[in-house]
Amino acid sequence: MGTNRTNQGEQANGHALEDLLTLARSIGWGAGAILQDFYHNSAPVEVQKAGEAPITAADLAANHYILDNLHAALGTQNFGYLSEETFQTQAPEDRLRHEWVWVIDPLDGTKDFIQRTGEFAVHIALAYQGRPVLAVVSWPEAQKLYYALKGQGTFVEMPDGQGAYTQTRLKVSDRANPEEYAVIVSRTHRDDRFNQLLTRLPFRDRAYVGSVGCKIAAIVDHRADVYLSLSGKSAPKDWDMCAPELILTEAGGQFTHFDNTPLTYNNPDVSQWGGLMATNGCCHGELCEKASAILQEMDQER
C-alpha cells in the first residue's frame, strides 16, 4: 500500500481495517471499564509518578490490557506500538521500522482523573506511514465511544441499556462566524503566551476541558467549535493527538499546525511542537493565519 487513502476491505498487513476497528472498539470499551473501576473505587487514587505527567495504577492497568489484547490478536512482527506508558523503556527502532503503528494513550487526562472531573479518555489509533487511518476515543464517564476509519466517517457508540449498542454518525457544525465560536482549551497546560493568544482571538465563549479526546468530542458533538494547543516548555505527544485528529477530520473538521501543515506521527521525536488548531473546518485557514499573525506580533512586542 503506497498511499494513506483507505477504503472498505483494505488490508493492514493481512488484516482487514474493518476487523481491526472492531477489535479496537472492543478494547476501548474494556479499557474504559478498567478506568471506571479505579475511578469509582472509594480508595484514594494512587499516583505512581508526580509532576507534569503523573501516572496512576489505572494508567498502567489500562495500558497492560490494551497492549496484551493487541499483541494477542496481532503479534509484534507486523505492527509497531507507541504507548505513553511504555515509550520511555522502548527501543525507538521497535516502532520506527514499522509502517503500521498503534498509537495509544490508555488514560488521556490523568490529572482530570485524579481530580475527578470525569473528563478522561482512552485513545487508540492505527497510523500508516505517519498518518492516522483508524481511531477510537472512549469516554468512560459519558458512556460514549467515538470511532472512525479513514474515508468512512465518524460515529459514536453508546449502550442501549439492553446489552447492545447504538451507533450514530457524527458531523461537525456548519457555524462559520469565528466571533460566535466557543473555543475549548486545557485546564492546566496553559502558559502566559498561550493565554495572551487566547485573549486576542475573536472567539465569543471559552470552555476548559481535560482530555484532548474529550475536547474533540465537544467539537463533533457541537458543544464547541475550536480547540487550540501551543507548546511551551513541553508539548503534547503523538498519543494525545493521533486518535482525536481522525475522529474530528472524519466528522468534517480540520486539525493542523498553525501553518496549516498536517500532523505526522511515529517520528523519532514524538512531541507535537508549535501551535495546533482543530476546528469545524469552516474558517480553518483563516484562523490559522490569524493565530500565526498574533504570535508574530507578540514576539515583536517582547
Coordinates of C-alpha atoms in Angstrom, one line a residue:
M1 CA 0.0 0.0 0.0
G2 CA 1.6 3.2 -1.1
T3 CA -0.9 5.8 -0.1
N4 CA -2.6 7.0 3.1
R5 CA -6.0 6.7 1.5
T6 CA -8.0 3.7 2.8
N7 CA -11.3 2.1 1.7
Q8 CA -13.6 -0.6 3.0
G9 CA -12.0 -4.0 2.6
E10 CA -8.4 -2.6 2.6
Q11 CA -5.8 -4.5 4.4
A12 CA -3.2 -3.7 7.1
N13 CA -0.5 -6.3 6.9
G14 CA -3.1 -9.0 6.1
H15 CA -5.8 -7.7 8.5
A16 CA -8.9 -6.0 7.2
L17 CA -9.2 -2.5 8.6
E18 CA -12.8 -3.1 9.4
D19 CA -11.8 -6.1 11.6
L20 CA -9.1 -4.0 13.3
L21 CA -11.6 -1.3 14.0
T22 CA -13.9 -3.9 15.6
L23 CA -11.0 -5.1 17.7
A24 CA -10.1 -1.6 18.8
R25 CA -13.6 -0.7 19.7
S26 CA -13.9 -3.8 21.9
I27 CA -10.6 -3.0 23.6
G28 CA -11.6 0.6 24.0
W29 CA -14.7 -0.4 25.9
G30 CA -12.7 -2.8 28.0
A31 CA -10.0 -0.3 28.9
G32 CA -12.7 2.2 29.7
A33 CA -14.3 -0.2 32.1
I34 CA -11.0 -0.7 33.9
L35 CA -10.6 3.0 34.3
Q36 CA -14.1 3.3 35.7
D37 CA -13.4 0.6 38.3
F38 CA -10.4 2.6 39.6
Y39 CA -12.3 5.9 39.3
H40 CA -15.3 4.9 41.4
N41 CA -13.2 3.0 43.9
S42 CA -13.6 4.6 47.3
A43 CA -9.8 4.3 48.0
P44 CA -7.7 7.3 47.0
V45 CA -6.2 7.4 43.5
E46 CA -2.7 6.0 43.7
V47 CA -0.2 8.3 42.0
Q48 CA 2.8 6.4 40.7
K49 CA 4.7 9.4 39.5
A50 CA 4.1 13.0 40.4
G51 CA 4.8 16.2 38.4
E52 CA 3.9 17.3 35.0
A53 CA 2.9 13.8 33.8
P54 CA 1.5 11.8 36.7
I55 CA 0.9 8.1 36.3
T56 CA -1.6 6.2 38.3
A57 CA -2.3 2.5 38.8
A58 CA -5.2 3.0 36.4
D59 CA -2.9 4.2 33.6
L60 CA -0.8 1.1 34.0
A61 CA -3.7 -1.4 34.2
A62 CA -5.4 0.0 31.2
N63 CA -2.1 0.1 29.3
H64 CA -1.4 -3.6 30.1
Y65 CA -5.0 -4.5 29.0
I66 CA -4.7 -2.7 25.6
L67 CA -1.3 -4.0 24.7
D68 CA -1.9 -7.5 25.9
N69 CA -5.1 -7.7 23.7
L70 CA -3.5 -6.1 20.7
H71 CA -0.4 -8.4 21.0
A72 CA -2.6 -11.5 21.4
A73 CA -4.6 -10.7 18.3
L74 CA -1.9 -9.2 16.0
G75 CA 1.6 -10.1 17.4
T76 CA 4.5 -7.7 17.3
Q77 CA 6.1 -8.6 14.0
N78 CA 3.8 -6.7 11.6
F79 CA 2.8 -3.8 13.8
G80 CA 4.6 -1.2 15.9
Y81 CA 3.3 0.0 19.2
L82 CA 3.7 3.5 20.6
S83 CA 2.2 3.9 24.0
E84 CA 2.6 6.7 26.6
E85 CA 3.3 4.2 29.4
T86 CA 6.0 2.1 27.6
F87 CA 7.6 4.8 25.4
Q88 CA 10.5 5.5 27.7
T89 CA 11.5 1.9 28.0
Q90 CA 11.1 1.0 24.3
A91 CA 13.9 0.9 21.8
P92 CA 12.9 3.5 19.1
E93 CA 13.6 1.1 16.3
D94 CA 10.8 -1.2 17.6
R95 CA 8.3 1.3 16.2
L96 CA 10.2 3.3 13.7
R97 CA 10.8 0.3 11.5
H98 CA 7.1 -0.2 11.0
E99 CA 4.8 1.5 8.5
W100 CA 1.7 0.4 10.6
V101 CA 1.9 1.6 14.2
W102 CA -0.7 1.6 17.0
V103 CA -0.6 4.9 18.9
I104 CA -2.1 4.5 22.4
D105 CA -2.9 6.7 25.4
P106 CA -4.5 4.4 28.0
L107 CA -5.6 7.3 30.1
D108 CA -5.6 10.7 28.5
G109 CA -6.4 13.3 31.1
T110 CA -4.7 11.8 34.1
K111 CA -4.8 15.0 36.1
D112 CA -8.6 15.2 35.5
F113 CA -8.9 11.5 36.5
I114 CA -7.1 12.3 39.8
Q115 CA -9.2 15.5 40.3
R116 CA -12.3 13.5 39.4
T117 CA -13.7 15.9 36.8
G118 CA -14.8 12.9 34.7
E119 CA -13.0 14.3 31.6
F120 CA -10.6 11.5 30.8
A121 CA -10.5 9.2 27.8
V122 CA -8.8 6.1 26.2
H123 CA -7.1 6.8 22.8
I124 CA -6.3 4.0 20.4
A125 CA -5.2 4.8 16.8
L126 CA -3.6 3.0 14.0
A127 CA -1.3 5.1 11.9
Y128 CA 0.1 4.2 8.4
Q129 CA 3.2 6.0 7.3
G130 CA 2.7 8.6 10.0
R131 CA -0.9 9.4 9.4
P132 CA -4.0 8.0 11.3
V133 CA -6.3 5.6 9.4
L134 CA -8.3 4.2 12.3
A135 CA -9.2 5.8 15.6
V136 CA -11.1 5.1 18.9
V137 CA -11.7 7.5 21.7
S138 CA -13.5 6.0 24.6
W139 CA -15.0 8.5 27.2
P140 CA -15.9 6.2 30.1
E141 CA -17.8 8.6 32.3
A142 CA -20.0 9.7 29.4
Q143 CA -20.5 6.0 28.3
K144 CA -19.6 7.0 24.8
L145 CA -17.1 5.6 22.3
Y146 CA -16.2 7.6 19.3
Y147 CA -14.6 5.8 16.3
A148 CA -13.5 6.5 12.8
L149 CA -12.0 4.8 9.8
K150 CA -10.2 6.8 7.1
G151 CA -12.7 7.7 4.4
Q152 CA -15.7 6.2 6.2
G153 CA -16.8 8.9 8.7
T154 CA -17.0 9.3 12.4
F155 CA -19.5 7.5 14.7
V156 CA -20.4 7.5 18.3
E157 CA -21.4 4.2 20.0
M158 CA -23.4 4.1 23.2
P159 CA -25.0 1.3 25.3
D160 CA -28.7 0.9 24.6
G161 CA -29.5 -0.4 28.1
Q162 CA -30.3 -3.9 26.7
G163 CA -26.9 -5.3 26.2
A164 CA -26.3 -3.9 22.8
Y165 CA -25.0 -0.6 21.3
T166 CA -26.4 2.2 19.2
Q167 CA -24.2 3.8 16.5
T168 CA -24.8 7.4 15.2
R169 CA -22.9 9.1 12.5
L170 CA -21.5 12.5 13.5
K171 CA -20.8 15.7 11.5
V172 CA -19.3 18.9 12.8
S173 CA -21.4 22.0 12.9
D174 CA -21.6 24.4 9.9
R175 CA -21.1 27.5 12.1
A176 CA -18.9 29.9 10.0
N177 CA -18.5 33.1 12.1
P178 CA -15.5 32.9 14.4
E179 CA -16.9 35.6 16.6
E180 CA -19.7 33.2 17.6
Y181 CA -17.4 30.3 18.2
A182 CA -16.7 28.6 21.5
V183 CA -13.1 27.7 22.0
I184 CA -12.1 24.7 24.2
V185 CA -8.7 24.6 25.9
S186 CA -6.9 22.7 28.6
R187 CA -7.4 23.5 32.2
T188 CA -3.7 23.1 33.1
H189 CA -1.5 23.2 30.0
R190 CA -1.5 27.0 29.5
D191 CA 1.3 29.5 30.0
D192 CA 1.2 33.3 29.7
R193 CA 1.9 33.3 26.0
F194 CA -1.0 31.0 25.3
N195 CA -3.3 33.0 27.5
Q196 CA -2.3 36.1 25.6
L197 CA -3.0 34.4 22.3
L198 CA -6.5 33.4 23.5
T199 CA -7.4 37.0 24.5
R200 CA -6.5 38.3 21.0
L201 CA -8.5 35.8 19.1
P202 CA -12.2 36.6 18.3
F203 CA -14.0 33.8 20.0
R204 CA -17.1 34.5 22.0
D205 CA -17.0 31.7 24.6
R206 CA -14.3 29.8 26.3
A207 CA -14.6 26.4 27.9
Y208 CA -12.0 24.3 29.8
V209 CA -11.9 20.5 29.4
G210 CA -9.2 18.0 30.4
S211 CA -8.5 15.2 27.9
V212 CA -7.9 16.1 24.2
G213 CA -10.3 13.3 23.3
C214 CA -13.0 14.9 25.4
K215 CA -12.2 18.3 23.7
I216 CA -12.6 16.9 20.2
A217 CA -15.8 15.1 21.4
A218 CA -17.1 18.6 22.3
I219 CA -16.5 19.8 18.7
V220 CA -18.1 16.8 17.0
D221 CA -21.0 17.0 19.5
H222 CA -21.5 20.7 18.6
R223 CA -20.7 21.9 22.1
A224 CA -17.6 23.8 20.8
D225 CA -16.0 24.9 17.5
V226 CA -12.3 25.3 18.1
Y227 CA -9.5 23.6 20.1
L228 CA -6.1 25.3 20.4
S229 CA -2.8 24.0 21.7
L230 CA 0.5 25.9 21.9
S231 CA 3.7 24.2 23.1
G232 CA 5.8 25.9 25.7
K233 CA 8.5 24.2 27.8
S234 CA 6.8 20.9 26.8
A235 CA 4.5 19.8 24.1
P236 CA 1.6 17.4 23.5
K237 CA 2.7 14.0 22.3
D238 CA 1.6 11.7 19.5
W239 CA -0.7 9.7 21.8
D240 CA -2.6 12.8 22.8
M241 CA -3.5 13.8 19.2
C242 CA -3.5 10.8 16.8
A243 CA -6.9 9.3 17.6
P244 CA -8.7 12.6 18.3
E245 CA -7.4 14.0 15.0
L246 CA -9.1 11.3 12.9
I247 CA -12.3 11.5 14.9
L248 CA -12.5 15.2 14.0
T249 CA -11.4 15.1 10.4
E250 CA -13.7 12.2 9.5
A251 CA -16.6 14.2 11.0
G252 CA -15.7 17.0 8.6
G253 CA -13.4 19.1 10.7
Q254 CA -9.8 20.0 10.3
F255 CA -6.8 19.5 12.6
T256 CA -3.4 21.0 11.6
H257 CA -0.4 23.0 12.7
F258 CA -0.9 26.8 12.7
D259 CA 0.9 26.9 9.3
N260 CA -1.8 24.6 8.0
T261 CA 0.5 21.6 7.6
P262 CA -0.6 18.2 8.8
L263 CA 0.5 16.5 11.9
T264 CA 2.7 13.4 11.4
Y265 CA 3.1 10.6 13.9
N266 CA 5.7 8.0 14.9
N267 CA 8.7 10.3 14.3
P268 CA 11.9 10.0 16.4
D269 CA 10.6 12.9 18.4
V270 CA 7.0 12.2 19.5
S271 CA 6.3 15.7 20.7
Q272 CA 4.0 17.9 18.6
W273 CA 5.7 21.3 18.9
G274 CA 4.3 24.7 17.9
G275 CA 0.7 25.7 17.5
L276 CA -2.1 23.2 16.8
M277 CA -5.5 24.2 15.5
A278 CA -8.6 21.9 15.5
T279 CA -11.8 23.4 14.1
N280 CA -15.2 22.5 12.5
G281 CA -13.4 23.4 9.2
C282 CA -15.5 26.4 8.2
C283 CA -12.8 29.0 8.9
H284 CA -9.8 26.9 9.5
G285 CA -7.3 28.5 7.2
E286 CA -8.4 32.0 8.3
L287 CA -8.0 31.1 12.0
C288 CA -4.6 29.5 11.4
E289 CA -3.4 32.7 9.7
K290 CA -4.8 34.9 12.4
A291 CA -3.2 32.8 15.2
S292 CA 0.2 32.9 13.4
A293 CA 0.0 36.6 12.9
I294 CA -0.9 37.2 16.5
L295 CA 2.1 35.1 17.7
Q296 CA 4.4 37.1 15.4
E297 CA 3.1 40.4 16.8
M298 CA 3.6 39.1 20.3
D299 CA 7.1 38.1 19.6
Q300 CA 7.9 41.5 18.1
E301 CA 6.5 43.2 21.2
R302 CA 8.8 41.3 23.5

